[in-house]
C-alpha positions as MATLAB code, in Angstrom:
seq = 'XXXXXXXXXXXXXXXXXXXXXXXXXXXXXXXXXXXXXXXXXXXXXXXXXXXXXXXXXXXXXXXXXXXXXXXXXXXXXXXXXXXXXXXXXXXXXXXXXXXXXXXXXXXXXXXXXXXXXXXXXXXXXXXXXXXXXXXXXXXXXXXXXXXXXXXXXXXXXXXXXXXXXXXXXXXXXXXXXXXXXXXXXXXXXXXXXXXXXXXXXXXXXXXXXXXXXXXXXXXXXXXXXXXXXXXXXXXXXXXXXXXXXXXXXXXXXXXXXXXXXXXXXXXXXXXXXXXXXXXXXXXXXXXXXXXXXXXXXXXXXXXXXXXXXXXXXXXXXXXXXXXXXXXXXXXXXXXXXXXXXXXXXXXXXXXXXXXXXXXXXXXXXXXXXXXXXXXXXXXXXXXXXXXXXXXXXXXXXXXXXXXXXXXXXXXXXXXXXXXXXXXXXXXXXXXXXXXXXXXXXXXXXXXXXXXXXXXXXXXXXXXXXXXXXXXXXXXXXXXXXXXXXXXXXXXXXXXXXXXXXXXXXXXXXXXXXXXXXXXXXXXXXXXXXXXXXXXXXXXXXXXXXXXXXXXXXXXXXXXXXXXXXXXXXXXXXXXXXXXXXXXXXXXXXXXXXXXXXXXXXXXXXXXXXXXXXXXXXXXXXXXXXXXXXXXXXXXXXXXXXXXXX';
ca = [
     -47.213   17.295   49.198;
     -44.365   17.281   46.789;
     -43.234   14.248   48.420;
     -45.692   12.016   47.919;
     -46.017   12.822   44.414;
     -42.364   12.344   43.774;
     -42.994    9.115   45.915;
     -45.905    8.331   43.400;
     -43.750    8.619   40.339;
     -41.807    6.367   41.658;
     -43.837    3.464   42.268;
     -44.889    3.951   38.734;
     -41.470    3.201   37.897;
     -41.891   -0.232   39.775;
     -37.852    0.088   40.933;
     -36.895    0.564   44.651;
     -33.811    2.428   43.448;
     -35.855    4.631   41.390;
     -38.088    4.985   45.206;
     -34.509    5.559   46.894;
     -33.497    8.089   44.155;
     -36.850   10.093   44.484;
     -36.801    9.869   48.240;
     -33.314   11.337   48.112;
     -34.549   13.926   46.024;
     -37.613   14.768   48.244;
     -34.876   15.287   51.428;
     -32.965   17.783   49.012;
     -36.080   19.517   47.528;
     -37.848   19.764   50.845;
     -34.366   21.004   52.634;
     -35.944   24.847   53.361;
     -39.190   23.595   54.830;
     -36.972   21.569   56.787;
     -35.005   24.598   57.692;
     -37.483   26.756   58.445;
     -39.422   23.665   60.866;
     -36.885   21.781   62.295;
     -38.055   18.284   63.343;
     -37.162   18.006   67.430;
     -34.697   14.817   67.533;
     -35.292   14.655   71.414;
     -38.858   14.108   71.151;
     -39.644   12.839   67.732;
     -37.037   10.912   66.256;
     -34.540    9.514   69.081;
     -37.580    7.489   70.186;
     -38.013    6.441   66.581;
     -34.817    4.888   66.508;
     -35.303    3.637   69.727;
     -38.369    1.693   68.483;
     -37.061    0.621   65.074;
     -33.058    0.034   65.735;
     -31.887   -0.377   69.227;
     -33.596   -3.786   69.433;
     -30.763   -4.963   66.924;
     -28.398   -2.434   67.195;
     -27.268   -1.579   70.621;
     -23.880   -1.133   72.485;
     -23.864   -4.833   73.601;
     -25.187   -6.598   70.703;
     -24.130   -4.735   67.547;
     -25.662   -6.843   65.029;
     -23.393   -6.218   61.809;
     -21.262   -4.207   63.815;
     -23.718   -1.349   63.794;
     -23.751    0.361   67.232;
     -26.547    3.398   66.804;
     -27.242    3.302   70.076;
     -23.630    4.648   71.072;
     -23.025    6.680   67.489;
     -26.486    8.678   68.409;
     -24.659    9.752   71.860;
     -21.656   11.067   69.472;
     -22.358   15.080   67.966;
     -22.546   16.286   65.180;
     -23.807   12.979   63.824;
     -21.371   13.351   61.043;
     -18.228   13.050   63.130;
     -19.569    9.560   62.737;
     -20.611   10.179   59.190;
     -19.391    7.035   57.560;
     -21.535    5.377   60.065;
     -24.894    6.899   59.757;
     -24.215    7.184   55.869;
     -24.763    3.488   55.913;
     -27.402    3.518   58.209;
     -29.631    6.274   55.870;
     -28.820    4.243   52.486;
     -30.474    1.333   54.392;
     -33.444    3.056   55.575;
     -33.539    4.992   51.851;
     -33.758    1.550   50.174;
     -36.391   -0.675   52.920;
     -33.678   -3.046   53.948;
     -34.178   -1.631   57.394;
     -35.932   -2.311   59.736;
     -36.032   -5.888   58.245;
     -39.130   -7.630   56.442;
     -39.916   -9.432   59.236;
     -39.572   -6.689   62.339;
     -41.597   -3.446   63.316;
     -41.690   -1.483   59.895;
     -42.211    2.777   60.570;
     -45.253    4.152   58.922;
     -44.758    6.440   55.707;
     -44.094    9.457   57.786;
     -41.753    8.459   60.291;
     -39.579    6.980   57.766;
     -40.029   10.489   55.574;
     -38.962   12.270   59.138;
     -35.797    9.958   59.826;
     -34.477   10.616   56.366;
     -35.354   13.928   55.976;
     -33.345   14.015   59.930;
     -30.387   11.949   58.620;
     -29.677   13.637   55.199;
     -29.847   17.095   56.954;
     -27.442   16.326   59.431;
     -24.998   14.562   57.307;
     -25.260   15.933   53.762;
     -25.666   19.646   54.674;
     -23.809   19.634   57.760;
     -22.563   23.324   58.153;
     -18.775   23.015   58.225;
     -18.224   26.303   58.920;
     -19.199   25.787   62.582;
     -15.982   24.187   63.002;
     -12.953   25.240   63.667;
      -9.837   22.829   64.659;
      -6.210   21.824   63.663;
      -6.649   18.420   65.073;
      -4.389   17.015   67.718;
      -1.251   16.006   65.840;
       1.056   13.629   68.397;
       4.403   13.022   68.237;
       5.101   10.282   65.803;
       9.040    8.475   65.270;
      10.432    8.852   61.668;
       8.585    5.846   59.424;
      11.497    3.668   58.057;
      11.762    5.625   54.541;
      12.359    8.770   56.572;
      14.894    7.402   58.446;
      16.528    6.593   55.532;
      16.751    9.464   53.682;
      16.657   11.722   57.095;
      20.071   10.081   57.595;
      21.263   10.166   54.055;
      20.470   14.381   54.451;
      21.876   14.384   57.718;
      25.505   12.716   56.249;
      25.279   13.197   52.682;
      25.433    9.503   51.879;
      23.622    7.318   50.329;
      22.485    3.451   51.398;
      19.586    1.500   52.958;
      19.883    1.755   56.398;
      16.328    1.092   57.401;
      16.097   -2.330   55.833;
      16.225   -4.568   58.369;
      13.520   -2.195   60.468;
      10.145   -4.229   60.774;
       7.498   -2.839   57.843;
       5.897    0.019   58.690;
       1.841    0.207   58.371;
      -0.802    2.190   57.093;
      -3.626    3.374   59.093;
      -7.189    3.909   57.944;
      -5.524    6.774   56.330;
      -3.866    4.618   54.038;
      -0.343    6.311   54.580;
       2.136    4.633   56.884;
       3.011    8.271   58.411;
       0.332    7.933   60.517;
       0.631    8.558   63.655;
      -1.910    5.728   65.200;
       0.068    3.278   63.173;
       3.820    4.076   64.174;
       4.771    1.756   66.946;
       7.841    1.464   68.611;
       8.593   -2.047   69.501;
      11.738   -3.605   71.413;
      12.659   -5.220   67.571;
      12.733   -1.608   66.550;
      14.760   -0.586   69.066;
      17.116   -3.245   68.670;
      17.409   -2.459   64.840;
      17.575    1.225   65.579;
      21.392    0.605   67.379;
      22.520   -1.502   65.081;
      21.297    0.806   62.322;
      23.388    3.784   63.858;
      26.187    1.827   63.907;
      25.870    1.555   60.275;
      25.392    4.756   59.578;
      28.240    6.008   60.866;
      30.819    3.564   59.595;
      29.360    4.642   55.963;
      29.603    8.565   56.983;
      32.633    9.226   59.186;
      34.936    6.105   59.051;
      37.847    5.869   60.785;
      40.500    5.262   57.637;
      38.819    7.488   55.132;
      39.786    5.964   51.521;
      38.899    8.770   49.486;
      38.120   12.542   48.937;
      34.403   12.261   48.932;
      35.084   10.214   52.579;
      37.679   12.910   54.032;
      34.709   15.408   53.326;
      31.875   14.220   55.141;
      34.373   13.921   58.006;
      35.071   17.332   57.384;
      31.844   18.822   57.324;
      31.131   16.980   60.624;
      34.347   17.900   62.339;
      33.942   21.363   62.071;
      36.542   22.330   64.843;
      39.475   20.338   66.221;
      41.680   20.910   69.150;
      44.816   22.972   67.988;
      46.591   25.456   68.958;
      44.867   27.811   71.221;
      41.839   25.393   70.817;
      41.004   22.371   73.603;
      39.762   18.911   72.610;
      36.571   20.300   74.894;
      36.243   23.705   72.988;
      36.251   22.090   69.607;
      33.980   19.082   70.784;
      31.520   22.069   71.909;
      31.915   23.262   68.000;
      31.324   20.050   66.920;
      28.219   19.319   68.476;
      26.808   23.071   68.101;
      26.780   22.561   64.657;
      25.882   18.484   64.297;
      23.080   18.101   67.247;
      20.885   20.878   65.681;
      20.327   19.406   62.537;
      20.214   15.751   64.202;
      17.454   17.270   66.665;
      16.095   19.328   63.658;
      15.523   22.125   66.439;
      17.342   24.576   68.641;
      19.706   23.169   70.873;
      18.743   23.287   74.628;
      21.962   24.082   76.990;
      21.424   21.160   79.237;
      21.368   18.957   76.594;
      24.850   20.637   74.818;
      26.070   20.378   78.471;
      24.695   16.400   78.229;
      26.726   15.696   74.918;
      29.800   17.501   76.489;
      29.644   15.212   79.384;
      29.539   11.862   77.333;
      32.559   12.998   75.564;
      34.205   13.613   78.478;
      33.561   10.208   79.831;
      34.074    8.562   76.389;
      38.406    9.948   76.675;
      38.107    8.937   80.196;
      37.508    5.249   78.629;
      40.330    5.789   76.109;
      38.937    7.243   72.892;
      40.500    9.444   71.057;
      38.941   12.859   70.101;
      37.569   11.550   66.829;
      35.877    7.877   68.664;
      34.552   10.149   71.670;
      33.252   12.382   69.399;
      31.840    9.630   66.966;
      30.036    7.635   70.316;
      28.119   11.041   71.093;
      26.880   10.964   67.836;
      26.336    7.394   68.333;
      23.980    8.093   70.832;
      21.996   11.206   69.052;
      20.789    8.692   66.341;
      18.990    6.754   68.772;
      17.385    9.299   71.284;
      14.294    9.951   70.910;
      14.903   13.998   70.122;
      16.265   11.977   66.507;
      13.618    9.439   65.795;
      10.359   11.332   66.899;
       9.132   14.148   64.928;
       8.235   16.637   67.991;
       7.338   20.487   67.907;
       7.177   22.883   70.916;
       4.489   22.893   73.295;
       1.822   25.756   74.071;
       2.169   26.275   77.831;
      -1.397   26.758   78.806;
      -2.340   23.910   76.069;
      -4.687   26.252   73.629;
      -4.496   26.074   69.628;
      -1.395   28.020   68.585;
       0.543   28.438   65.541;
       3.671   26.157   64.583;
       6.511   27.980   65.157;
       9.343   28.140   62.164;
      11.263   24.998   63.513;
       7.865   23.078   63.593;
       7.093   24.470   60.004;
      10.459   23.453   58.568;
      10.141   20.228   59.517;
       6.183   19.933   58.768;
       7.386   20.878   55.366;
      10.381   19.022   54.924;
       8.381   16.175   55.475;
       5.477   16.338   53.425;
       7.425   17.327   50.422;
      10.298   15.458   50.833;
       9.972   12.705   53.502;
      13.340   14.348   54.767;
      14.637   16.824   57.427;
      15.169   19.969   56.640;
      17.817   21.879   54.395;
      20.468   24.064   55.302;
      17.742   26.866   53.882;
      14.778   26.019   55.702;
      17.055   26.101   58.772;
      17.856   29.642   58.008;
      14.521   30.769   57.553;
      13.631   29.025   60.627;
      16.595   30.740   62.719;
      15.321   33.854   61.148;
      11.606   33.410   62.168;
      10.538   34.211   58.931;
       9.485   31.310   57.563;
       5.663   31.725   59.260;
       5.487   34.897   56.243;
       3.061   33.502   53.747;
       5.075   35.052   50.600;
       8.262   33.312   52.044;
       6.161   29.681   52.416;
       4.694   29.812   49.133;
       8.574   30.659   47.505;
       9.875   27.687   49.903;
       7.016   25.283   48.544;
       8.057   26.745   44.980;
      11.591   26.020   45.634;
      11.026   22.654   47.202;
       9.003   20.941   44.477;
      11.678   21.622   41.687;
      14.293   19.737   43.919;
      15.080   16.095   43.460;
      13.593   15.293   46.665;
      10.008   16.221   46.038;
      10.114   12.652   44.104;
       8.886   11.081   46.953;
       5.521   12.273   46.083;
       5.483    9.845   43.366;
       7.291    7.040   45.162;
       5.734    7.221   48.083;
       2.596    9.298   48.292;
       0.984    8.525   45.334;
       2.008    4.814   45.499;
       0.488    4.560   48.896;
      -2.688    6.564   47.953;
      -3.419    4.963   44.503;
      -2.315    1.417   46.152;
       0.558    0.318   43.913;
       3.408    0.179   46.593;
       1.957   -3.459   46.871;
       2.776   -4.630   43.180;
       5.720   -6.917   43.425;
       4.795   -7.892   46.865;
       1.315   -8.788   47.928;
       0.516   -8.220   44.056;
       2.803  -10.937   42.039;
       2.404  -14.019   39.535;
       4.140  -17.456   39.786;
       7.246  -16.614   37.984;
       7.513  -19.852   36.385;
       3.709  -20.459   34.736;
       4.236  -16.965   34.173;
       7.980  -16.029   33.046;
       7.167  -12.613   31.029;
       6.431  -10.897   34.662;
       9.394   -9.919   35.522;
      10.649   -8.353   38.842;
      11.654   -6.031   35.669;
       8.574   -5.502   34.767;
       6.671   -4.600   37.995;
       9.580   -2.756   38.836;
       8.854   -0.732   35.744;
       5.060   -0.702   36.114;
       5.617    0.913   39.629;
       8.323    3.571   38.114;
       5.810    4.465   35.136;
       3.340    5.695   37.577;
       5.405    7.419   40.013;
       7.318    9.257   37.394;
       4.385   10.257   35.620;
       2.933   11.602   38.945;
       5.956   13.256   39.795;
       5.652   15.143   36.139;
       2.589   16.080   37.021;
       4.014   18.382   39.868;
       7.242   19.318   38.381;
       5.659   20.770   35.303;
       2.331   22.165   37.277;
      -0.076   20.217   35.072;
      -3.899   20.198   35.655;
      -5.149   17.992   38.072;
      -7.090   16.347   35.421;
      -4.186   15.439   33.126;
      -3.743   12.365   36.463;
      -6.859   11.167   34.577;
      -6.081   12.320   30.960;
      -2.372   12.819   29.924;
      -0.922   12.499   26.427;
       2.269   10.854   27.825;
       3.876    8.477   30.649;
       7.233    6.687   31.088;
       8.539    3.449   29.667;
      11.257    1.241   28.873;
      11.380   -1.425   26.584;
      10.050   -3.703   28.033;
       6.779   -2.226   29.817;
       6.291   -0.934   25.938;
       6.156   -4.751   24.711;
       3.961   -5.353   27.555;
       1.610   -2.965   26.340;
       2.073   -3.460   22.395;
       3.894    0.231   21.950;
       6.682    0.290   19.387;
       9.622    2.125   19.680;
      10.983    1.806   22.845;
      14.150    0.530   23.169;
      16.171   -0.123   26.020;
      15.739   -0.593   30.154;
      16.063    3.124   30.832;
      12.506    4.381   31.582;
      11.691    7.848   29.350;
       9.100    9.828   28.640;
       6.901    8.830   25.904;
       4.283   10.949   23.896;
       1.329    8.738   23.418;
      -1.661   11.320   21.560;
      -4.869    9.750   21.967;
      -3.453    6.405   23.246;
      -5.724    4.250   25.879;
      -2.669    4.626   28.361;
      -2.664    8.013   28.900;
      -3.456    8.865   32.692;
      -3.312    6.518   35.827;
      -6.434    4.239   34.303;
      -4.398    2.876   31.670;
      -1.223    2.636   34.161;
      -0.435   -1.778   34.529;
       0.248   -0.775   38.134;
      -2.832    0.230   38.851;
      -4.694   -2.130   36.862;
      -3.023   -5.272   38.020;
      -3.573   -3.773   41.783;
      -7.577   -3.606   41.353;
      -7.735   -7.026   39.836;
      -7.795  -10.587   41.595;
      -4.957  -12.874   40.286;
      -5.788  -14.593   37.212;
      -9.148  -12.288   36.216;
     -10.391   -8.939   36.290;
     -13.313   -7.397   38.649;
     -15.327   -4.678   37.460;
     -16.770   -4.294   41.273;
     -12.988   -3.960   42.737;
     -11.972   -1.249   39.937;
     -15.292    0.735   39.983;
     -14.974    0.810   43.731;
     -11.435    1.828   43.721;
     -12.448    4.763   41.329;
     -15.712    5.594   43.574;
     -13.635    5.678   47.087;
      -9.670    6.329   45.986;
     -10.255    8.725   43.166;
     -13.488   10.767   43.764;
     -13.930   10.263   47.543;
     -17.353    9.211   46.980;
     -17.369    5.764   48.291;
     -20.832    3.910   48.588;
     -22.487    2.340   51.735;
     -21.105   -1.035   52.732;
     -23.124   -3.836   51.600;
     -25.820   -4.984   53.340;
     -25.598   -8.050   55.410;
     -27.181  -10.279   53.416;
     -25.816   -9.189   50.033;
     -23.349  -12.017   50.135;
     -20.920  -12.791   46.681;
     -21.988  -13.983   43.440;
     -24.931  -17.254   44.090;
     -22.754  -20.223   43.048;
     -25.581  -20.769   40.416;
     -24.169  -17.858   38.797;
     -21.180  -17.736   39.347;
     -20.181  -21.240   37.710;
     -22.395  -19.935   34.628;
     -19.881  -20.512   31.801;
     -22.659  -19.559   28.998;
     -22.249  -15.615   31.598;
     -20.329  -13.446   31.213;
     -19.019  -11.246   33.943;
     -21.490   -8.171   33.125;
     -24.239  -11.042   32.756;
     -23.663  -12.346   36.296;
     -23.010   -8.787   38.254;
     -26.572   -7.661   36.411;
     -27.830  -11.014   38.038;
     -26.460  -10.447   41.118;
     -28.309   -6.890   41.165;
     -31.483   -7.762   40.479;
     -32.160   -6.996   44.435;
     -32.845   -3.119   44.617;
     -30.676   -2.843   47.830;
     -27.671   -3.727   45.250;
     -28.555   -2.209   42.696;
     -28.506    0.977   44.152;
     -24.621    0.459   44.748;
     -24.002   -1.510   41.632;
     -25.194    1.147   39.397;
     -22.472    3.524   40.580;
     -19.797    1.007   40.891;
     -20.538   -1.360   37.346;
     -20.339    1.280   34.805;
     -17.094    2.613   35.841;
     -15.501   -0.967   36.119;
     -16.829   -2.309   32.889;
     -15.304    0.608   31.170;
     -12.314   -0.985   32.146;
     -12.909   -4.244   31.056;
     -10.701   -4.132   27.448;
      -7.268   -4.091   30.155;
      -6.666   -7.586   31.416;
      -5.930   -8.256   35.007;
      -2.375   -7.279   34.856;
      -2.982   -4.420   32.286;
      -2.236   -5.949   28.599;
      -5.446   -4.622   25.515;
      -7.655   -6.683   24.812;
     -10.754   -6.769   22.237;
     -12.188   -9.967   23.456;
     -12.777  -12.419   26.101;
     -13.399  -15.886   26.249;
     -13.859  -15.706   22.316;
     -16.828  -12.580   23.300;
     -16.084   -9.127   21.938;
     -15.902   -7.076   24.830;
     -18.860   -4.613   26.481;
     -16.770   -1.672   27.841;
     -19.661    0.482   27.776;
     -21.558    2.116   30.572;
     -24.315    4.220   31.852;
     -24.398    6.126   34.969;
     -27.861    6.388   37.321;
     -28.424   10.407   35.520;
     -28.407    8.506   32.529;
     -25.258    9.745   30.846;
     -23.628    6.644   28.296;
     -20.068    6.497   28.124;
     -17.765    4.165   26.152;
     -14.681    2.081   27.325;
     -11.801    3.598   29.182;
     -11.496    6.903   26.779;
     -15.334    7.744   27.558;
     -14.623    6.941   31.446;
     -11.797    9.717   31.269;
     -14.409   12.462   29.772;
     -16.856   11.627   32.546;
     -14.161   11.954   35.109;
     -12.029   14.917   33.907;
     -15.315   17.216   32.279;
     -18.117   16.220   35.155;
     -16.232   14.756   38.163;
     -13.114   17.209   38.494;
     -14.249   18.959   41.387;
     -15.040   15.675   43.747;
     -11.187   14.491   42.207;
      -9.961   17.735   43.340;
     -11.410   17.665   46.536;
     -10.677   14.007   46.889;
      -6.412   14.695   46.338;
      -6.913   17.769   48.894;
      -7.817   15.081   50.848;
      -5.043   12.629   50.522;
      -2.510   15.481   50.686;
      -3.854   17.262   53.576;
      -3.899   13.929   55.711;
      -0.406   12.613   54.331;
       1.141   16.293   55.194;
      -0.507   15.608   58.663;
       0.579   12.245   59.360;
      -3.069   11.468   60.837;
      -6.423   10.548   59.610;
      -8.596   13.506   58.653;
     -11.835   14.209   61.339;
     -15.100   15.063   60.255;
     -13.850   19.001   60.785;
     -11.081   18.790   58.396;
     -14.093   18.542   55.703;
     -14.605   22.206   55.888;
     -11.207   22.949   55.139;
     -11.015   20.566   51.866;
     -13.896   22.671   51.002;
     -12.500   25.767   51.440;
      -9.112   24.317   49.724;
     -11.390   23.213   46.827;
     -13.261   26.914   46.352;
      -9.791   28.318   46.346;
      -8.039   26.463   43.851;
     -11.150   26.299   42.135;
     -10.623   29.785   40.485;
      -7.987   28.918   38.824;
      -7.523   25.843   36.914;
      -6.410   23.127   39.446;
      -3.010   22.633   38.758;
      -1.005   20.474   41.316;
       1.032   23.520   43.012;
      -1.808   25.072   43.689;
      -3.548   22.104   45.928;
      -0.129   21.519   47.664;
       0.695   25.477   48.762;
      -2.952   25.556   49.558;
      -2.502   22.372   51.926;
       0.612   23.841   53.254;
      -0.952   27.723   53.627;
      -4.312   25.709   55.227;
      -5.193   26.256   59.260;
      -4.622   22.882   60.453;
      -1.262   22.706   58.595;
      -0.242   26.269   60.394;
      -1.800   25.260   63.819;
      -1.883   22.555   66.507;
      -3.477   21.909   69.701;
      -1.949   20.002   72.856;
      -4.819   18.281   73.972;
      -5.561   14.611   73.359;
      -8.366   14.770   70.411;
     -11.858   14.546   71.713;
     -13.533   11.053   72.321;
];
């Protein structure tokens, strides 16, 4: 059989991985005679599993937190695919079963892998079709913010003394699973109001920017011919809306009428009264959650416009709708694909769309932290600067933002001939010519810095304080920028021996290469290595280097297929000439789940895929991906019922 000659090969080779490679090889070659004699998982392989892995790996004992037992009772297998990925890299390489337990013969082991890759590699997403339940979620604290600065055309930070929102496995703190609502919150959420208010509608207005918000909010008052009621009525047609970000129900004008009427009954002028009943709108829950109307019998159905507007609104601009997207939304028209495209046209060329850089992008490519949980000892280190992370964070998020504005290639996030510095990120990096603390675009040609890999934000975020790890910044380009994360580690992998890793004659690539001398490493460390030690010439908090510990520096690499590469310029040729589809995919990813506000389902896979072969025919430029996301089923469609268990 073709397997067992591939298998034969392999031993020749006298490498495991080489085994595991082959192997892998053998599933993909042998794929049609799998399809056209499908193994029966009932009778042949359940018990196989039963024999081999349930002993260890069972609902009540779970031995490194592997339950197959329970994942097997879960279909398709891939909607626990990060699971049984693990569990087929282990059988692949021999670390499972264990040396010492039951081993499967030749075949059965062929059969289980040849099972496993099947069902998880060449799953057929096409099968599936769901929007995923999306829940209501409350506004995260940046929403807030700048959902009230929309709201009152001011400007301030009214969310910070809200507790920190966090991020889900999704890695965005939009997620629904993540937003709480605790008493704290609530607490901060009245106090907040109160704020807001003073800033947009105080009582002695001192200027003409003042005396205009007030104006725009009091859109009727009682006059001649006009009662305080009648003009409240106004008022709150126009204001409650917009607060709601919906139509307005007629119990709940009726609701905001009767509050005013009890707030003169307690005193208040027309202005207060009508002040308290906005008082109250910024802390019901119609304000702070984002909710969209309900299907009455519960089945998939499309968002309607106000649901759109504000699915939009937030994705692109972590902000409530405009006075246009309103329109369109009163209209019904906003559904029209022509009109969506225009609006995500329109949107991305406003101001607003910058919180893709500060906030999407810093949350996906994990430099929100830098300043924070990433920072030196400012006094053994005085050159880093709240400055200069400030302006390490800015550099990226501008660039990003670039990216969009101008419709650039996806690959120019890898390879750019420009970013954005000041003065004093350019010392920091050894550029001349930059003079002064206002960040600006800088041409850079074939400069190491061009694209996110030469970015200090991102460097000093993939890097343990004090040193640099190859492992942590191949891994972050493996599973952040490709998608293409590797199985965990297996349990007994462990960190470097202390033998090696006090080795002062080693030098980091030395000790990794020592470390994965075991084949069940290797197999990860070959990925994960090459693309870290390409890296290896930026320091851990991004300055150039040549050399290390007086040794010139190894930035070279080689990848399992053999292809050689050189330092961080050869890293961006792999990535932007071989890897641009699985970096495509990977932001269709990011951006489908961030526009969501959930973590993406084994389903959503077939709609990244049919994202990707979209944009594909053109040349992946950044609009493209985002309409596509926005234009893409589960962004147009929901379903009622609680997601499936």
């Amino acid at each position: 059989m073709r397997f067992e000659l591939i298998k034969t090969r392999a031993v020749r080779l006298k490498s495991l991985t080489a085994l595991a490679f082959f192997v892998f090889s053998a599933g993909t070659l042998c794929s049609q005679e799998q399809k056209e004699s499908r193994l029966d998982f009932a009778t042949e392989l359940s018990p196989l599993l039963r024999k081999y892995c349930f002993g260890c790996h069972n609902a009540k004992r779970k031995k490194g937190d592997i339950d197959i037992e329970s994942a097997l009772r879960a279909r398709p297998l891939v909607s626990r695919k990060e699971l049984w990925v693990n569990v087929l890299a282990r059988i692949r390489d021999g670390d499972m079963p264990p040396e010492d337990e039951d081993q499967p013969g030749s075949q059965e082991r062929r059969k289980l892998i040849s099972w496993l890759d099947d069902s998880i590699n060449h799953f057929d997403y096409s099968k599936v079709r769901d929007p995923g339940y999306e829940p209501a979620r409350r506004l995260t604290s940046r929403e807030y913010n700048n959902t009230v600065e929309d709201l009152f055309g001011i400007k301030g930070t009214f969310s910070s003394g809200f507790p920190q929102d966090l991020s889900g496995s999704s890695g965005f703190d939009n997620s629904a699973n993540t937003l709480f609502t605790t008493t704290l919150l609530l607490e901060r959420y009245i106090g907040a109001a109160d704020m807001v208010l003073r800033a947009a509608l105080p009582q002695q207005p001192r200027n003409g920017e003042e005396k205009k918000r007030i104006a725009a909010f009091f859109t009727a008052r009682p006059g001649p011919g006009v009662s305080q009621e009648k003009a409240a009525r106004k008022v709150f047609e126009h204001f409650l809306p917009r607060a709601y970000r919906r139509p307005l129900d007629p119990v709940e004008l009726e609701d905001a009428l009767e509050r005013f009427r009890r707030f003169r009954s307690e005193g208040l002028d027309f202005e207060a009264a009508a002040r308290e009943v906005a008082r109250v709108a910024l802390i019901s829950p119609k304000f702070l959650i984002k909710t969209e109307k309900r299907s009455p019998d519960g089945r998939e159905v499309e968002v309607d416009s106000w649901g759109l507007a504000s699915r939009l609104s937030y994705f692109l601009w972590a902000s409530m709708p405009d006075d246009e997207l309103f329109a369109l939304a009163r209209k019904g028209s906003l559904s029209d694909p022509a009109v969506l495209d225009g609006q995500v046209a329109r949107m991305l060329s406003d101001p607003r769309a910058g919180s893709l850089g500060h906030i999407f992008a810093a949350q996906w490519l994990g430099y929100e932290i830098l300043g924070t949980r990433v920072r030196l000892d400012p006094i053994d280190n005085p050159w880093c600067t709240d400055t200069l992370m400030k302006a390490m964070r800015e550099e990226t998020s501008m660039f990003f933002n670039e990216l969009i504005r101008k419709n650039r290639p996806v690959t120019e996030l890898i390879d750019a001939d420009f970013t954005y510095l000041n003065e004093e990120l350019a010392r920091h990096y050894g550029i001349e010519g930059v003079k002064g603390s206002r960040m600006r675009r800088v041409k850079l040609g074939e400069s190491v810095r061009g694209g996110i890999l030469g970015h200090g934000s991102i460097l000093a975020c993939t890097s343990f304080p004090g040193r640099t790890s190859p492992v942590v910044r191949g891994n972050w380009i493996l599973t952040e920028i490709l998608g293409t994360p590797t199985p965990p580690p297996p349990p007994d992998a462990g960190e470097l021996a202390e033998r090696i890793s006090e080795n002062r004659r080693l030098d980091a690539r030395q000790k990794l290469e020592l470390h994965s001398r075991k084949a069940s490493c290797r197999a990860c460390h070959s990925l994960i290595d090459p693309l870290g030690f390409s890296l290896e010439n930026f320091d851990w908090f991004g300055r150039w280097r040549e050399r290390n510990r007086g040794k010139k520096i190894d930035a070279s690499g080689r990848l399992p297929d053999g292809t050689r590469f050189e330092g961080v310029q050869g890293l961006k040729k792999v990535l932007t000439e071989r890897r641009k589809g699985e970096l495509a995919s990977q932001l269709i990813r990011k951006l489908l789940s961030y526009s969501l506000g959930r973590q993406l389902q084994y389903y959503d896979e077939g709609v990244v895929r049919e994202i990707a072969a979209k944009v594909e025919k053109g040349d992946l430029r950044f609009n493209s991906l985002i309409a596509a996301v926005v234009g893409s089923y589960p962004f147009r469609y929901k379903k009622n019922r609680s997601p499936r268990k």
